[in-house]
Coordinates of C-alpha atoms in Angstrom, one line a residue:
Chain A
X239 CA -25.2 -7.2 11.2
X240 CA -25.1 -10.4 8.9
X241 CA -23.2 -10.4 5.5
X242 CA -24.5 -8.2 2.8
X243 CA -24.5 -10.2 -0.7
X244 CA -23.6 -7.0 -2.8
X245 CA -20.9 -6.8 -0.5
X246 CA -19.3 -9.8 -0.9
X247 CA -19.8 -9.8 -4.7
X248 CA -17.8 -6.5 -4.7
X249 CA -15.0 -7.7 -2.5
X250 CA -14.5 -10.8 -5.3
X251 CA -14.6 -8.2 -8.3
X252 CA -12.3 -6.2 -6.7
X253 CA -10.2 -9.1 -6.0
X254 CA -10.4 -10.7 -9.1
X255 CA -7.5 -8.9 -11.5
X256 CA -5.1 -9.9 -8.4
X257 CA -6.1 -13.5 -8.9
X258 CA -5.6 -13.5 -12.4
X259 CA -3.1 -16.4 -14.2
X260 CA 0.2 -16.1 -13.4
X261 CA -0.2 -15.1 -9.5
X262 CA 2.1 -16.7 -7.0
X263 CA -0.3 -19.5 -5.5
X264 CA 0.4 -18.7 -1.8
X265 CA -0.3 -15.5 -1.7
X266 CA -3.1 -15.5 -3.8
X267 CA -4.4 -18.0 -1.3
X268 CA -3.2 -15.2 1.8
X269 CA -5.4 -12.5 0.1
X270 CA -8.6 -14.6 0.5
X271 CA -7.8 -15.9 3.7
X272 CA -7.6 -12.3 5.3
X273 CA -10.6 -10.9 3.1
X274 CA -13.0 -13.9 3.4
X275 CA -15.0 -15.2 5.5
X276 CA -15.1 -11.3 6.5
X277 CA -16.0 -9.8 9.6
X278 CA -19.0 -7.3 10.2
X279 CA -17.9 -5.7 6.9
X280 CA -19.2 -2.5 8.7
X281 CA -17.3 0.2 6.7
X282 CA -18.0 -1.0 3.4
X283 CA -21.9 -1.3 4.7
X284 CA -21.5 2.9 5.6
X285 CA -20.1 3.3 2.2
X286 CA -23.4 1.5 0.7
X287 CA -26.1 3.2 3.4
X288 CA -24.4 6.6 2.5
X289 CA -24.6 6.1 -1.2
X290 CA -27.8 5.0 -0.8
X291 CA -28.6 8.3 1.6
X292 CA -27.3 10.2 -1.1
X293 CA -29.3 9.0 -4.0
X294 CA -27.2 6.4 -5.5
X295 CA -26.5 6.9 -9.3
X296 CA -24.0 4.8 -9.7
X297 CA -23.5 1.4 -8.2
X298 CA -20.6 0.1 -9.7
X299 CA -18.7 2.8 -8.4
X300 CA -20.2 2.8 -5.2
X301 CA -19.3 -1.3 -5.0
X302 CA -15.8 0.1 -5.9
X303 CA -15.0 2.9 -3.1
X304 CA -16.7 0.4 -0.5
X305 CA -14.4 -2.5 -1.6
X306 CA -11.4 -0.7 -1.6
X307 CA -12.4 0.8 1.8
X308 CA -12.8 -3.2 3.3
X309 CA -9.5 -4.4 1.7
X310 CA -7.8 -1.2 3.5
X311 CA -9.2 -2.6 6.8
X312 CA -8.3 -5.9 5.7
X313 CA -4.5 -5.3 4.7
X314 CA -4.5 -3.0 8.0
X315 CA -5.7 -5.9 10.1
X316 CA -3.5 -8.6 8.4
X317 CA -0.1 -6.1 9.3
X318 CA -1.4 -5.5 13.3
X319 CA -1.9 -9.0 13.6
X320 CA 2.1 -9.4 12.3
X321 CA 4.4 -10.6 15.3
X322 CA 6.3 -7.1 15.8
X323 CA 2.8 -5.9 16.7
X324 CA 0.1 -8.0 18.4
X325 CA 1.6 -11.1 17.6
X326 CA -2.4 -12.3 16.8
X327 CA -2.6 -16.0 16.3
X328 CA -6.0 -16.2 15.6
X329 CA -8.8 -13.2 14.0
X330 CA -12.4 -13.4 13.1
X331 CA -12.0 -17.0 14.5
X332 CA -9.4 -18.6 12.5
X333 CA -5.5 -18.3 11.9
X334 CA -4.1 -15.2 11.7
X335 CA -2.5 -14.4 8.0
X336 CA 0.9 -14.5 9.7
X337 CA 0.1 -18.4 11.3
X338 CA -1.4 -19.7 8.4
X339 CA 1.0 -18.2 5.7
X340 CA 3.9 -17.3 7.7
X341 CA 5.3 -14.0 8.5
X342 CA 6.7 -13.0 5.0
X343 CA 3.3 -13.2 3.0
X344 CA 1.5 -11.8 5.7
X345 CA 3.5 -8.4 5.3
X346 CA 2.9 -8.8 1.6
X347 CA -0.9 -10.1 1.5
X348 CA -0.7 -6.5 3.2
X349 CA 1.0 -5.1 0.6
X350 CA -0.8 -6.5 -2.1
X351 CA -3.9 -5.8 -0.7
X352 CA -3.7 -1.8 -0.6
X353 CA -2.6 -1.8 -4.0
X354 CA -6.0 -3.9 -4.8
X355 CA -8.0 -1.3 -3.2
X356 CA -6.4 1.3 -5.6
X357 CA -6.6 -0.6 -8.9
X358 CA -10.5 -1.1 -8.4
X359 CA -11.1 2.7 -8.5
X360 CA -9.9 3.2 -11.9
X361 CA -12.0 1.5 -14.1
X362 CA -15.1 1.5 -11.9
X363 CA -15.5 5.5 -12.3
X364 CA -15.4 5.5 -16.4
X365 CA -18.9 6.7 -15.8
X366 CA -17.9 10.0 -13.5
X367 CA -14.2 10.4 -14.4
X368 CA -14.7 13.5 -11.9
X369 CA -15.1 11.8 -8.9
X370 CA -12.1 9.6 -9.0
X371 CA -9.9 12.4 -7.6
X372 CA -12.2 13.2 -4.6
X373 CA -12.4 9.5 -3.8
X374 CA -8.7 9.4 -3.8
X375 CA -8.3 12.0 -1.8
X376 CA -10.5 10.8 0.8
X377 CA -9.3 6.9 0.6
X378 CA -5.7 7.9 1.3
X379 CA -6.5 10.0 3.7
X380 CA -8.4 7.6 5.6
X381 CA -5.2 5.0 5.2
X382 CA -1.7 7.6 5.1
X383 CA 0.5 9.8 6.5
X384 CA -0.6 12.2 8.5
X385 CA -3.9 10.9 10.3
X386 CA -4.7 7.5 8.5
X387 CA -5.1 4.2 10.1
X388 CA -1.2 3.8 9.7
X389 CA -0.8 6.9 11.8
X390 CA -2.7 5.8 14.3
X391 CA -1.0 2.7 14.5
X392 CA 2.7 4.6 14.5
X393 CA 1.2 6.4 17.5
X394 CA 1.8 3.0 19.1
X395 CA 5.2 3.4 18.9
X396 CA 5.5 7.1 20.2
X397 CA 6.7 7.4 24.0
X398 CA 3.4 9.7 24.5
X399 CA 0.0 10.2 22.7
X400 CA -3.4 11.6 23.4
X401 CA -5.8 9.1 23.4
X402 CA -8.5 10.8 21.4
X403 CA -6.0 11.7 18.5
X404 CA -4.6 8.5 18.3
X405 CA -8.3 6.7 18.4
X406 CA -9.5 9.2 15.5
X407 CA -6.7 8.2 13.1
X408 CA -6.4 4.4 14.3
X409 CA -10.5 4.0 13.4
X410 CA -12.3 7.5 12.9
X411 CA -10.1 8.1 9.8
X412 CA -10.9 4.6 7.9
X413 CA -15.3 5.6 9.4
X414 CA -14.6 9.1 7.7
X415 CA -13.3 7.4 4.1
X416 CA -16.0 5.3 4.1
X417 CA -18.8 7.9 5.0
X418 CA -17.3 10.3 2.7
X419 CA -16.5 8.1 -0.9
X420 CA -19.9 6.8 0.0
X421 CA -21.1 10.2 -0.2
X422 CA -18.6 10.8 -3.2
X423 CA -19.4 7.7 -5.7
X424 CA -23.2 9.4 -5.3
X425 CA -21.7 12.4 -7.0
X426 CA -21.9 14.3 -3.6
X427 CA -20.2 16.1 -1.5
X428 CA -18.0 14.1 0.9
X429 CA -17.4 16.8 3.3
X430 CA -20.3 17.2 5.1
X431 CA -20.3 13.2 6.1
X432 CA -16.7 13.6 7.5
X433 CA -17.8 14.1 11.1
X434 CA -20.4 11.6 10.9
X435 CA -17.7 9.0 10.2
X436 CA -15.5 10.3 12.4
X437 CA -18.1 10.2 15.4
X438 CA -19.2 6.4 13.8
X439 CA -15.1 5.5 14.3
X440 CA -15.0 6.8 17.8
X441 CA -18.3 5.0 19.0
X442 CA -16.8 2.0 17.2
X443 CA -13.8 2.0 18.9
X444 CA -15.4 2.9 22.4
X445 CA -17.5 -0.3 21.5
X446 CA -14.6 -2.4 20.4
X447 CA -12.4 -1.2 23.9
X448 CA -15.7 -2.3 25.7
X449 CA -16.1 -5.8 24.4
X450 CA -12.3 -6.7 24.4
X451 CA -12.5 -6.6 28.5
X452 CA -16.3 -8.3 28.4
X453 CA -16.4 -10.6 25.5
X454 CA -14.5 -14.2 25.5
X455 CA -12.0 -14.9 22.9
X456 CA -15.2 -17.2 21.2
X457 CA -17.5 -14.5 20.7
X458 CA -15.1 -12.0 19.7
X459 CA -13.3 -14.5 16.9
X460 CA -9.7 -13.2 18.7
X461 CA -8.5 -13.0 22.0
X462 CA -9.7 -10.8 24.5
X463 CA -7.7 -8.7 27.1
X464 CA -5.1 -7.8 25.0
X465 CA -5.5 -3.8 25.7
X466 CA -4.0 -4.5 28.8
X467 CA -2.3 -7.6 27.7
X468 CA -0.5 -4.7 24.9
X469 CA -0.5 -2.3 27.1
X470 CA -2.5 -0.1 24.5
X471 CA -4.8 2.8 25.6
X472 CA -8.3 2.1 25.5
X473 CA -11.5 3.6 26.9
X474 CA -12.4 1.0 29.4
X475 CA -8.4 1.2 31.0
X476 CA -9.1 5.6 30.7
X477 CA -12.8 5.6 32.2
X478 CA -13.2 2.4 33.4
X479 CA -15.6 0.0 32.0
X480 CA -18.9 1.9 33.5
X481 CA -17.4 5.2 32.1
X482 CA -17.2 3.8 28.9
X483 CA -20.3 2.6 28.3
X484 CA -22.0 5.9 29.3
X485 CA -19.3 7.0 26.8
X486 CA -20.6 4.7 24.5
X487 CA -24.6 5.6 24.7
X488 CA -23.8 9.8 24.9
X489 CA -22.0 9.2 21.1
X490 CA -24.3 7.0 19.7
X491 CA -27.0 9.8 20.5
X492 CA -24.6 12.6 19.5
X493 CA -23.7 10.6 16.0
X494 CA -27.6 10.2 15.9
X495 CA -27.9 13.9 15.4
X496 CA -24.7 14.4 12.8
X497 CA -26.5 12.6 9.6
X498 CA -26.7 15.0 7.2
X499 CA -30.1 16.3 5.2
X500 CA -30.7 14.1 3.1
X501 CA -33.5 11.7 1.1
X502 CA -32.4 8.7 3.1
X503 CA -31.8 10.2 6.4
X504 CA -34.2 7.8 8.8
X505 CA -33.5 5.3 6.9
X506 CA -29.6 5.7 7.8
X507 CA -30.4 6.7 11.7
X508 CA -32.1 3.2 11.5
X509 CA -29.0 1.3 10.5
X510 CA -26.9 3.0 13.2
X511 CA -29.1 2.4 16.0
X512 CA -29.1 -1.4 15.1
X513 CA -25.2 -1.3 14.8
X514 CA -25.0 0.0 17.8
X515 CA -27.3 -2.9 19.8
X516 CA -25.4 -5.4 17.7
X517 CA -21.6 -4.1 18.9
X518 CA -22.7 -3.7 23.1
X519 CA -25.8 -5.7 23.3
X520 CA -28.6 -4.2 26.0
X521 CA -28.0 -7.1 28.4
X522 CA -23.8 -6.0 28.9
X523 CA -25.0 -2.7 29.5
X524 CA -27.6 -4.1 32.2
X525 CA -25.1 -5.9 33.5
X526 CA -22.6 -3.3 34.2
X527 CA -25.2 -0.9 35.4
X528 CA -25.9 -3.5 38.0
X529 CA -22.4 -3.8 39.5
X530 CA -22.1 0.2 39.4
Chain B
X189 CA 23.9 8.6 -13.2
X190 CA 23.3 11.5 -10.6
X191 CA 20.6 12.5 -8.8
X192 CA 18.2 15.1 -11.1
X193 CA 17.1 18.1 -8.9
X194 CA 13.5 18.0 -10.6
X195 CA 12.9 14.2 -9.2
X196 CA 14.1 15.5 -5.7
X197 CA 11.7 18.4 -5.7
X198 CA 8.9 16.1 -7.0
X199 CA 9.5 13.7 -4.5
X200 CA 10.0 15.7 -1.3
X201 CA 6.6 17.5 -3.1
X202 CA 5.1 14.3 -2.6
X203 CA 5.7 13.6 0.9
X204 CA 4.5 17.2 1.9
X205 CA 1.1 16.1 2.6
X206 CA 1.7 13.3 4.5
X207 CA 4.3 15.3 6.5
X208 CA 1.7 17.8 7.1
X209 CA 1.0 19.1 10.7
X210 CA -0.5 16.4 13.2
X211 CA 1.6 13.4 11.8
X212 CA 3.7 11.0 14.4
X213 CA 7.1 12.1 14.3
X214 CA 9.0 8.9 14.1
X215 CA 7.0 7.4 11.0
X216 CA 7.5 10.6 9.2
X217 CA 11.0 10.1 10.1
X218 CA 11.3 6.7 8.7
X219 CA 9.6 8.0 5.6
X220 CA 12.0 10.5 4.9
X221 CA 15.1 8.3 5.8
X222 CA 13.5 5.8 3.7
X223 CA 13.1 8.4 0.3
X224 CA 16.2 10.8 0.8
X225 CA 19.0 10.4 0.1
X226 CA 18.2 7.9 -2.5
X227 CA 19.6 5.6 -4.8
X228 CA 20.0 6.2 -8.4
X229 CA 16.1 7.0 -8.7
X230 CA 16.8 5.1 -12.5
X231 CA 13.5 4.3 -12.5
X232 CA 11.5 8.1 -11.8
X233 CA 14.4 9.2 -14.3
X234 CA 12.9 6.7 -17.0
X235 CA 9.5 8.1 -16.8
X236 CA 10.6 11.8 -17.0
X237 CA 12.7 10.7 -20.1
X238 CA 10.2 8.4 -21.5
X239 CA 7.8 11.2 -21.0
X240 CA 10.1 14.2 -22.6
X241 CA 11.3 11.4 -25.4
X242 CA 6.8 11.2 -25.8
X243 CA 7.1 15.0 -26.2
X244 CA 5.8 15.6 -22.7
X245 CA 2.8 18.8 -22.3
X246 CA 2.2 18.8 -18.6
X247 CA 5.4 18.2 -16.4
X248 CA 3.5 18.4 -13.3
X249 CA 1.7 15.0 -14.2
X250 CA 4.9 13.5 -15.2
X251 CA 6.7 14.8 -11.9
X252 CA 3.7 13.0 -9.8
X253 CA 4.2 9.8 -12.1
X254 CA 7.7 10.1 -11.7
X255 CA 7.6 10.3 -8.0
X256 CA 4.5 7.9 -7.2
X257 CA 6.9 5.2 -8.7
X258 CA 9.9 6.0 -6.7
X259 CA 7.7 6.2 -3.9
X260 CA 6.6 2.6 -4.6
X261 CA 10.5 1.6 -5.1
X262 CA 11.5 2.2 -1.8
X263 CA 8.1 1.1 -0.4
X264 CA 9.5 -2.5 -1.5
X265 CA 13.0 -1.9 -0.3
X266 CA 11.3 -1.1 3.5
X267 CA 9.6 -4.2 3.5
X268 CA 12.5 -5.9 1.8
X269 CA 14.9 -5.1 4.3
X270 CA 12.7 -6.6 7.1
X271 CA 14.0 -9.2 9.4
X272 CA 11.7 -12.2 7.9
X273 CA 13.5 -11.0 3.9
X274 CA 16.7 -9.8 4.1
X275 CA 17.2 -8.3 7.1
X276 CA 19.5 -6.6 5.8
X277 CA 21.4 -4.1 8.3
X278 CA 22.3 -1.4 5.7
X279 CA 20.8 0.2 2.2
X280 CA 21.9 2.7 0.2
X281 CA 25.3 3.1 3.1
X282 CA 23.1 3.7 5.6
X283 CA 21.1 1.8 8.5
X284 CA 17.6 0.0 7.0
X285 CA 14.7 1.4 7.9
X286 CA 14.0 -1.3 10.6
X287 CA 17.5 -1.2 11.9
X288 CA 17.0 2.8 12.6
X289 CA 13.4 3.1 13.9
X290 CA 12.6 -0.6 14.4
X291 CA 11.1 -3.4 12.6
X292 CA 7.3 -1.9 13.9
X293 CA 7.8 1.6 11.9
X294 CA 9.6 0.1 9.2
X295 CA 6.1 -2.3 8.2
X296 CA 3.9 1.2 8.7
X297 CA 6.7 3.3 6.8
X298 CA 6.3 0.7 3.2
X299 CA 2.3 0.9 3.9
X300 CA 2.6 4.9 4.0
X301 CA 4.8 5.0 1.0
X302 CA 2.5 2.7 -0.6
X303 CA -0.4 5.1 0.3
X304 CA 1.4 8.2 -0.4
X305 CA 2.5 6.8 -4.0
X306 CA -1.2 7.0 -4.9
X307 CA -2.3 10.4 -3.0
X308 CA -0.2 12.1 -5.6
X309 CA -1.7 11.1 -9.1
X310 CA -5.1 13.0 -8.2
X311 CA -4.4 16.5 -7.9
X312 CA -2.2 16.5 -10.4
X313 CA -4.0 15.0 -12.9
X314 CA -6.5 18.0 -12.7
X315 CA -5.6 19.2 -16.4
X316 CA -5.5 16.1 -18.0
X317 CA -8.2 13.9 -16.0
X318 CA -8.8 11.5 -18.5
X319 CA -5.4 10.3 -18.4
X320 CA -5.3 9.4 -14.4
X321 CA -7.1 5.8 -14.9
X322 CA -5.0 4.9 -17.0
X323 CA -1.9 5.6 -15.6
X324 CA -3.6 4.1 -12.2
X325 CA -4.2 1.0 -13.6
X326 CA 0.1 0.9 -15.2
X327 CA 1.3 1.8 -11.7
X328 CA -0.9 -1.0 -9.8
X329 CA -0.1 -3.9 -12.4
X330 CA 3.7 -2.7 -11.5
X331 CA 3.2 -3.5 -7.7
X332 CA 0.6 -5.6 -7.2
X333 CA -0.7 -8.6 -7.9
X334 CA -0.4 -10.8 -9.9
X335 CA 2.9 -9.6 -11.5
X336 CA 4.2 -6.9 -10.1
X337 CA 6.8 -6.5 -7.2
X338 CA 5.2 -7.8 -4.1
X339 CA 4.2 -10.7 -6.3
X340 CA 7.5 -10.9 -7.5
X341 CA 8.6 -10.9 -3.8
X342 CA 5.9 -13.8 -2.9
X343 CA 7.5 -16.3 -5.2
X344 CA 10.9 -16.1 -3.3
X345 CA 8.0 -17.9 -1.1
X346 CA 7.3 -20.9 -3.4
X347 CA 8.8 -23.8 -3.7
X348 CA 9.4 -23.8 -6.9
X349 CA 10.1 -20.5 -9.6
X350 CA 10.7 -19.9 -13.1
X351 CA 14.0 -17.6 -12.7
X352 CA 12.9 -15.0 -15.4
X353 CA 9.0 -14.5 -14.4
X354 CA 10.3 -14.3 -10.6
X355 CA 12.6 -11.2 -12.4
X356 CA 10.4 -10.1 -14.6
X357 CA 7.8 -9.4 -11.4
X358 CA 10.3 -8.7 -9.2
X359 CA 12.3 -6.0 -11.2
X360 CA 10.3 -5.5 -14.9
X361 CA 6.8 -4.8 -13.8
X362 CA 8.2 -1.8 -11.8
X363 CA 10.3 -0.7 -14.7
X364 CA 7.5 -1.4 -17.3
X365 CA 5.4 0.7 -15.2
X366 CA 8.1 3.7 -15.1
X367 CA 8.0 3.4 -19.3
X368 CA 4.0 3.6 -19.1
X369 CA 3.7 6.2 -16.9
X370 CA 6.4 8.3 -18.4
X371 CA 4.2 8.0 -21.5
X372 CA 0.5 8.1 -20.0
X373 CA 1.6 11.4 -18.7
X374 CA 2.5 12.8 -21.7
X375 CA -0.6 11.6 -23.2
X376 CA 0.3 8.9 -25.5
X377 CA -0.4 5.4 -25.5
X378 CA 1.6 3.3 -22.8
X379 CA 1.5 0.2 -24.3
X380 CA 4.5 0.5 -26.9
X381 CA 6.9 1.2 -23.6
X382 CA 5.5 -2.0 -21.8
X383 CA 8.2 -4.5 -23.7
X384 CA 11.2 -1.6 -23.6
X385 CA 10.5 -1.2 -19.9
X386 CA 10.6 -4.9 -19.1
X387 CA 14.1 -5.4 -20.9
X388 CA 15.3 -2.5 -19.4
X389 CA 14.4 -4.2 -15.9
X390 CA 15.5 -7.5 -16.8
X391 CA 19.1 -5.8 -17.7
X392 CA 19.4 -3.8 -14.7
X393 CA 18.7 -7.3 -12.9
X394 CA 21.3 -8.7 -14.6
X395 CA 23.5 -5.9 -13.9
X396 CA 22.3 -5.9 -10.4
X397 CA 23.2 -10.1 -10.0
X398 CA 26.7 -9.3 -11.5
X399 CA 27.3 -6.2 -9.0
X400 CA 26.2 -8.7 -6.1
X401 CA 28.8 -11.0 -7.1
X402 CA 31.4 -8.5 -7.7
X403 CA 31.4 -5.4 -6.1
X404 CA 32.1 -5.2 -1.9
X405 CA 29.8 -4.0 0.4
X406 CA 31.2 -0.3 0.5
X407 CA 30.6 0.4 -3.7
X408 CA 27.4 -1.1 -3.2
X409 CA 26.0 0.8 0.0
X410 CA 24.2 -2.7 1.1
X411 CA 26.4 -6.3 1.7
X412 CA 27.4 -8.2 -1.3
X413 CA 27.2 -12.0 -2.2
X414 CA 23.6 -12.2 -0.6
X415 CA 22.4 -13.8 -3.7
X416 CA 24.3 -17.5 -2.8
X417 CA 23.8 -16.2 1.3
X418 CA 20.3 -16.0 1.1
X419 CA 20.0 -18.7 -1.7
X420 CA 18.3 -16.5 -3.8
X421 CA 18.2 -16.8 -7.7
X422 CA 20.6 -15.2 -9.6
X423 CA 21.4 -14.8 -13.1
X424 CA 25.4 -14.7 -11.9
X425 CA 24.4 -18.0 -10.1
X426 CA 22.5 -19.7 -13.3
X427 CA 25.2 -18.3 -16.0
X428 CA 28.4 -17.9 -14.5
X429 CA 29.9 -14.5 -14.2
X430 CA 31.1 -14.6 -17.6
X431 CA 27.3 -16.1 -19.0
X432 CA 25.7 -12.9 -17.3
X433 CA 28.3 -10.2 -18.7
X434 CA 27.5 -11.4 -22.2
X435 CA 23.6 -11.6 -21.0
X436 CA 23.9 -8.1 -20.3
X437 CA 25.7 -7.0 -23.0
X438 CA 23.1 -8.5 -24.9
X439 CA 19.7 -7.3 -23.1
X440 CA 21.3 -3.7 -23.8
X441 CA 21.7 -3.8 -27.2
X442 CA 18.0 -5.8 -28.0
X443 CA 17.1 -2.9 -25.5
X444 CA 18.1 0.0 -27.8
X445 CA 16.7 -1.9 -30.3
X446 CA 12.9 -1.8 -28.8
X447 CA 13.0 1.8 -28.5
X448 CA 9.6 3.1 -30.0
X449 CA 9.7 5.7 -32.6
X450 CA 8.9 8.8 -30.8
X451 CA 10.9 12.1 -31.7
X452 CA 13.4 11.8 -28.9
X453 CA 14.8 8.5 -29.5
X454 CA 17.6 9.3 -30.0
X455 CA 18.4 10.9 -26.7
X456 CA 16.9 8.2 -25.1
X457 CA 19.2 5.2 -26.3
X458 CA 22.0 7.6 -25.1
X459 CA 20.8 7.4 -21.7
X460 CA 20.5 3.7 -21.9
X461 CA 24.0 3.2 -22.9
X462 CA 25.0 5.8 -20.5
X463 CA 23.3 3.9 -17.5
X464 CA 24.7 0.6 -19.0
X465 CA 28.2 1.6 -18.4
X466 CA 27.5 3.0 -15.0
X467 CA 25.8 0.0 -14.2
X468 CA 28.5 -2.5 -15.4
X469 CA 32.0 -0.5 -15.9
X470 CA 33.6 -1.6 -18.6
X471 CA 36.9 -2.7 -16.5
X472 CA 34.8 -5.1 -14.8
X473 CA 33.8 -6.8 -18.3
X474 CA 37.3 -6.7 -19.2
X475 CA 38.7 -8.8 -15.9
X476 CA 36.2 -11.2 -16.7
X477 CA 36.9 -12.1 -19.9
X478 CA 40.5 -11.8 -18.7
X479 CA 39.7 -14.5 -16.1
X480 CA 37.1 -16.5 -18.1

């Protein structure tokens, strides 16, 4: 999935009061380090297809909810990669936040960076004043306390956790607010595209398990093995990596069949279907079929 | 200045949906040690004044204002405390957050704070819609870039700083956001609190340099002297001891001074001088101009 321009023209409008005079150079510099060049920019693209699904009305708004959905991934990535976590030196193929800035802007590139994704909701909904709640609710809950991405990530420092739960608020919670304030910025109702993102997050992160134990540090842009490196549970350590493929295919089908009614339904199936081939390619698939 | 009962209320009314069922127990442990006890709370207290000085018509906004900014407060002192700032061993007389549940939680515990700061403006906002942008965009200018507290923070990170715009984003955006919000609440305009708030932060900086300087570790609840340990600039440092009592006794009387007129004005420049002498006993000012 290549960069969309609408995307990236968002992601600098959303950026841009941050970067305004009087910023602190360095980490004005940190923010565009961890937001561009970007990586698949696949949650902001759900917020856009869903929108779209749902009969756009309203583009700037819809630019805003999926911008402030990529800076959340972005601010969440920038604070894994910090030492007292994976210790990342490199992501999407360059220095980490933490190498090229040090540790101190790193934490607050982070910082500043969820703020960001809150200040570009504001204005954007002038239009529809009444969706602005909704949206909130569903951004923070896709980020917070009690099933957010930082959730999931405190789960990492719990003596137990169930794999599923902890999968669903590390990445199905971040696919939900993007599936949902997609839905939302259209003037619909996010509700009925919670699953959907939910069952998008958990293919995701069967996908992203799967590649970190067949892909090379090149072609993933950031070293592989470190699920067992971390010690992190993962669906290819649970099932093993045959498991998790079939794991793989049996949601992409099941997600398949969760879109909701709507004008731009095919249209939607289409994009997941080529998400899918892009994240585990046919040939890996063949190839682990083979060694079964 | 003791702690109000309504700001506790409104703040452990803030936290209850991200302590809601399904949460990791740890984090939401570091939240609450993080939030309770607190400090002074001086700056939710300015925004329930501000907002009662503004003639204030719907206390539940002003209670999720209030507590989205003290939220945001200790969010900074988290990620303050952290080993690669302060690391600082102790706040408020107590272990840090990072020195309790690790340095891991403590990152996740400021980015849920952060989080939860904004998931409490919606709902309540659901009489008075119009005024949730608004007070949106105060609160984000207060903490984000490019002049609010973590950009404040990020120019401890340059190599070279203008003392009073480090202060003024470090200390003043926060406390020109408290003003605001106290009035955006209430429905009027925020703007004529922006340049009270600011002097009100640059005194309590002032106040807060002197106490470093002065106080020991135990009146303080955190060490002393870290201003010359951590080589950190400090209006006790770039004035002298005596230089900053008279700075202070000067920022609080131009304070009272930019106090718009609003039918509790009155009442409010009490508080001011109340939380003056509380800040900076008046014995203190008195062995220093014994000394000087």
């Amino acid at each position: 999935m290549s960069s969309d321009p609408r995307i990236e023209r968002a992601l600098r409008a959303s950026l841009t009061p941050a970067l305004a005079p009087g910023h602190p150079p360095q980490l004005a510099a940190a923010l565009l380090h961890a937001v561009f060049p970007g990586g698949a920019r696949i949650r902001p693209k759900l917020t856009l297809a869903v929108a779209q699904a749902c009969g756009e009305d309203d583009p700037a708004l819809t630019d805003a909810a999926a911008a402030a959905i990529e800076l959340l991934h972005c601010a969440s990535l920038v604070h894994d990669d910090l030492p007292c976590f994976d210790d990342a030196e490199t992501r999407r193929g360059r220095p980490s936040v933490h190498r090229a800035f040090g540790e101190r802007l790193a934490v607050l590139a982070g910082d500043a960076l969820i703020v960001a994704a809150f200040d570009v909701l504001g204005p954007a909904a002038r239009r529809h004043l009444s969706r602005l709640p909704v949206l909130l609710r569903a951004i923070t809950q896709g980020v917070g306390m009690p099933m957010g991405i930082v959730a999931g990530q405190a789960w990492e420092c719990e003596p137990q956790l169930s794999l599923a739960e902890y999968q669903q608020a590390k990445t199905g919670a971040l696919f939900a607010a993007a599936t949902m304030a997609g839905a939302q910025a259209a003037g619909a109702d996010g509700e009925p595209w919670r699953a959907l993102g939910e069952r998008l997050g958990q293919t995701y992160q069967v996908a992203d398990d799967i590649r970190d134990v067949m892909l090379d540090a090149q072609a993933l842009g950031k070293p592989g093995g470190q699920d067992v490196a971390r010690d992190r549970p993962s669906y290819a350590r649970a099932l093993g990596l045959d498991g998790a493929m079939a794991e793989f295919q049996r949601l992409v089908q099941a997600t398949l069949l969760t879109v909701p009614a709507c004008p731009g339904a095919a249209q939607f199936r289409q994009l997941i279907r080529r998400e899918a081939d892009r994240l585990v390619p046919q040939h890996l698939c063949a190839q682990v079929a083979a060694a079964a």
